Short mmCIF file of C-alpha atoms in Angstrom, two decimals:
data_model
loop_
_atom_site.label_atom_id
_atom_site.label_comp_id
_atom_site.label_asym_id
_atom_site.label_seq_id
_atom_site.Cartn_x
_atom_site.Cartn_y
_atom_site.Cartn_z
CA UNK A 165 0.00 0.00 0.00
CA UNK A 166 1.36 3.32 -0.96
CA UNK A 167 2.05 5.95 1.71
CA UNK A 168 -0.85 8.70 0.60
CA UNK A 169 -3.19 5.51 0.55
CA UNK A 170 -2.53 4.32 4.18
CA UNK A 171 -2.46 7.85 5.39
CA UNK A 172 -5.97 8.64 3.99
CA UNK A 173 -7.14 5.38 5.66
CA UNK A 174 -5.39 6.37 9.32
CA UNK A 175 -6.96 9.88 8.58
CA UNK A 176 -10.48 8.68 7.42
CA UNK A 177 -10.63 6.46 10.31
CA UNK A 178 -9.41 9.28 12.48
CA UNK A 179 -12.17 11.65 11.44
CA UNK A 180 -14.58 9.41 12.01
CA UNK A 181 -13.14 9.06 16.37
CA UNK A 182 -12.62 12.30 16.34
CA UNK A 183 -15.82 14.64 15.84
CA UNK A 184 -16.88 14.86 19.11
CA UNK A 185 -13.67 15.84 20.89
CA UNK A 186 -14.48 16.65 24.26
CA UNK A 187 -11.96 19.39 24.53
CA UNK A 188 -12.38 22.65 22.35
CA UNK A 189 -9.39 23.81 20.43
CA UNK A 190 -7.75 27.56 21.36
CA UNK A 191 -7.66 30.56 18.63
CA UNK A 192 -5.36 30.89 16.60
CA UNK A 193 -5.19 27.41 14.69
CA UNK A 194 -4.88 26.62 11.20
CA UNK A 195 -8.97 24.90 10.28
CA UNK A 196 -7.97 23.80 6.96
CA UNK A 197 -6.55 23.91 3.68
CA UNK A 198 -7.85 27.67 2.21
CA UNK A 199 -6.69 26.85 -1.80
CA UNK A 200 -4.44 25.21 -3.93
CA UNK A 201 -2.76 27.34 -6.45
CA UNK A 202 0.10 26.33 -9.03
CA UNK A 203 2.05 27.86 -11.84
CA UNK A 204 1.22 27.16 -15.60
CA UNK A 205 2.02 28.74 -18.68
CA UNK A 206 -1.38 28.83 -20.11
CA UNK A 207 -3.65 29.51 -16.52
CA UNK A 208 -6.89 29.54 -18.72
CA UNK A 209 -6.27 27.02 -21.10
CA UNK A 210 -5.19 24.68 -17.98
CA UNK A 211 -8.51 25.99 -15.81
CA UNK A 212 -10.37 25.10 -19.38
CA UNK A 213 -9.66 21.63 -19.10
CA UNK A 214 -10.50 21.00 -15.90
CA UNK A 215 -13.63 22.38 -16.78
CA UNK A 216 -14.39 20.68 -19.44
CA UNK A 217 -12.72 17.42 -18.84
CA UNK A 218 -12.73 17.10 -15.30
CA UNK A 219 -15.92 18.69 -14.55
CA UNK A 220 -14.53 20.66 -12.09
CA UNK A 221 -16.94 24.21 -12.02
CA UNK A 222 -14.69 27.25 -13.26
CA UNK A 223 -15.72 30.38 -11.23
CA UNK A 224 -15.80 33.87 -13.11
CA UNK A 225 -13.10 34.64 -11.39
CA UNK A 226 -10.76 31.82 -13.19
CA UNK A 227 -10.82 29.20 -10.10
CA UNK A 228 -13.44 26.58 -8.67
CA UNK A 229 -14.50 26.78 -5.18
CA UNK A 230 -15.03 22.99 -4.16
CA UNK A 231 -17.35 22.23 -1.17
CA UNK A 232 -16.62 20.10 1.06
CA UNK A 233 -20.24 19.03 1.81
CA UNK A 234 -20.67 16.59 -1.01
CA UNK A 235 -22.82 13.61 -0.54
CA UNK A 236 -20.29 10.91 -0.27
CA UNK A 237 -16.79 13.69 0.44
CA UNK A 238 -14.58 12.39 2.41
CA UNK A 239 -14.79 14.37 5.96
CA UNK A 240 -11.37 15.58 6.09
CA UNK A 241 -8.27 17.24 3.14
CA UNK A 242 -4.85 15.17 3.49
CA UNK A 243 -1.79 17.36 4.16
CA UNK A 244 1.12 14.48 3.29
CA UNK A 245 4.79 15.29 2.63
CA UNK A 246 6.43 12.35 0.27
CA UNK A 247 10.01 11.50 0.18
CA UNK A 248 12.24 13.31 -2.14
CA UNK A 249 13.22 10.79 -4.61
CA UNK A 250 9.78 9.07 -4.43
CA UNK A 251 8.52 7.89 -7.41
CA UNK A 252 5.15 8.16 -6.04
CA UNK A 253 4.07 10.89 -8.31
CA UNK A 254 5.92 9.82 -11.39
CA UNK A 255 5.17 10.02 -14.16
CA UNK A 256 5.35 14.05 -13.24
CA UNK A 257 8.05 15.92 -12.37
CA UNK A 258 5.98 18.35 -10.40
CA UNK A 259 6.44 19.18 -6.46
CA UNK A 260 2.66 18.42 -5.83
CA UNK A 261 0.47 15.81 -6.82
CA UNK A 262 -3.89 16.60 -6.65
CA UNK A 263 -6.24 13.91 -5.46
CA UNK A 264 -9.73 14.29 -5.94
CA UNK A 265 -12.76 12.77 -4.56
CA UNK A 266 -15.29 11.30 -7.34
CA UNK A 267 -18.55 9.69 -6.05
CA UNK A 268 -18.31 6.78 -8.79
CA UNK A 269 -14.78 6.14 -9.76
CA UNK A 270 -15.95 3.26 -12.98
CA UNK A 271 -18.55 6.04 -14.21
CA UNK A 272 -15.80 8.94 -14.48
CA UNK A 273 -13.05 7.20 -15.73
CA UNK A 274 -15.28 6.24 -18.68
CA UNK A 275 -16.27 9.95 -19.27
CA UNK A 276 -12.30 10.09 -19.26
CA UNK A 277 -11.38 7.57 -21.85
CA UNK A 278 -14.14 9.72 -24.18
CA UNK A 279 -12.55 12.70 -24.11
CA UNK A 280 -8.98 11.06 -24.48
CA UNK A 281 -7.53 11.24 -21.41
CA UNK A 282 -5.08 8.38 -20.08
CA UNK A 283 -5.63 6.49 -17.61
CA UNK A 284 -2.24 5.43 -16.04
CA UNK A 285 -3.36 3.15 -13.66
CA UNK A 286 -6.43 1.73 -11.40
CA UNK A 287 -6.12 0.08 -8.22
CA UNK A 288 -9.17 -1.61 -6.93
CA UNK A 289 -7.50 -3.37 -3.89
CA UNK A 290 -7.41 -0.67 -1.02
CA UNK A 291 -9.20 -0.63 2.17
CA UNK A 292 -10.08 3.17 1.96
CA UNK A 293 -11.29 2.88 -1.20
CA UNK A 294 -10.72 2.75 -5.20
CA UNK A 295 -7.48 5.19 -6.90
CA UNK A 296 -7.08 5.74 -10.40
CA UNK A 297 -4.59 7.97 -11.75
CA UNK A 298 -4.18 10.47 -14.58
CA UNK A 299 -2.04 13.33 -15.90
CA UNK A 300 -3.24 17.02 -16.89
CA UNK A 301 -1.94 18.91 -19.96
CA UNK A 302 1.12 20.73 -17.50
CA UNK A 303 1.96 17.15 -16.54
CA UNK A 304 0.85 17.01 -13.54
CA UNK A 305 -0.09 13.69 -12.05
CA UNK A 306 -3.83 13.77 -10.85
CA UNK A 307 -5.03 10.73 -7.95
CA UNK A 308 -8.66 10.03 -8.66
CA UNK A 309 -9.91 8.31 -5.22
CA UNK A 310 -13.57 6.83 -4.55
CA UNK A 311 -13.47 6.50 -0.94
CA UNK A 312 -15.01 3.21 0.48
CA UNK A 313 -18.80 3.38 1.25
CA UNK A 314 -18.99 3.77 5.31
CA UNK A 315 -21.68 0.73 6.26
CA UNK A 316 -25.02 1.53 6.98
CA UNK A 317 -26.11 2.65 10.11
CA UNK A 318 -28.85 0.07 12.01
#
């Protein structure tokens, strides 16, 4: 198991102990992850695709604003560091790899293949869930994750 996949499992399973901590946090503490932003040499034409290909809602404004509310979103935004010389997010060369959350991993992939994209690899065998993984037109390496449906309450 690779080391963003076991961390999202220790973190899902975290977040799901760790809601109704019985001791309030002070001020001053970082609450989460604000933005992501990257360089490109074509902003717009970059934003464009993951619009169009992605899905991903472009704001007037040139970003997306992604809630974290979705039916099916994980609860929580990894923060992971990777080991220089990794090859975890090869085939980039980037600093940073994205991972998104899709609610039906099979069902996006194939609106993938349609429009052309790669796919460089699926992995079905994970306890947190389903990974694919895929490559934007900068080159950098995108992990597609359907986490694993949480049982039904009784």
């Amino acid at each position: 198991m690779s080391i963003g996949k076991r961390l999202l499992s220790v973190l899902a399973t975290v977040a799901m102990l760790t809601p109704g901590s019985a001791t309030a946090e002070p001020a001053g503490r970082i609450t989460g992850i604000g933005g992501i932003f990257f360089k490109s040499k074509d902003p717009k034409a970059l934003m464009a695709w993951y619009r169009d290909v992605l899905g991903v809602k472009v704001e007037s404004w040139g970003g997306a604003a992604l809630p974290y509310d979705a039916p099916q979103h994980p609860p929580v935004l990894v923060l992971n560091a990777v080991k220089a010389g990794s090859d975890y997010m090869e085939p980039s060369k980037r600093e940073f790899m994205l991972n998104f959350a899709v609610d039906d991993l099979t069902a996006f992939l194939d609106r993938l293949k349609a429009k052309g994209v790669a796919i460089l690899k699926r992995d079905d065998s994970d306890a947190s869930g389903t990974f694919a993984w895929i490559v934007d037109p900068d080159g950098t390496k995108i992990e597609l994750w359907e986490p694993k449906a949480e049982p039904a309450a009784n």
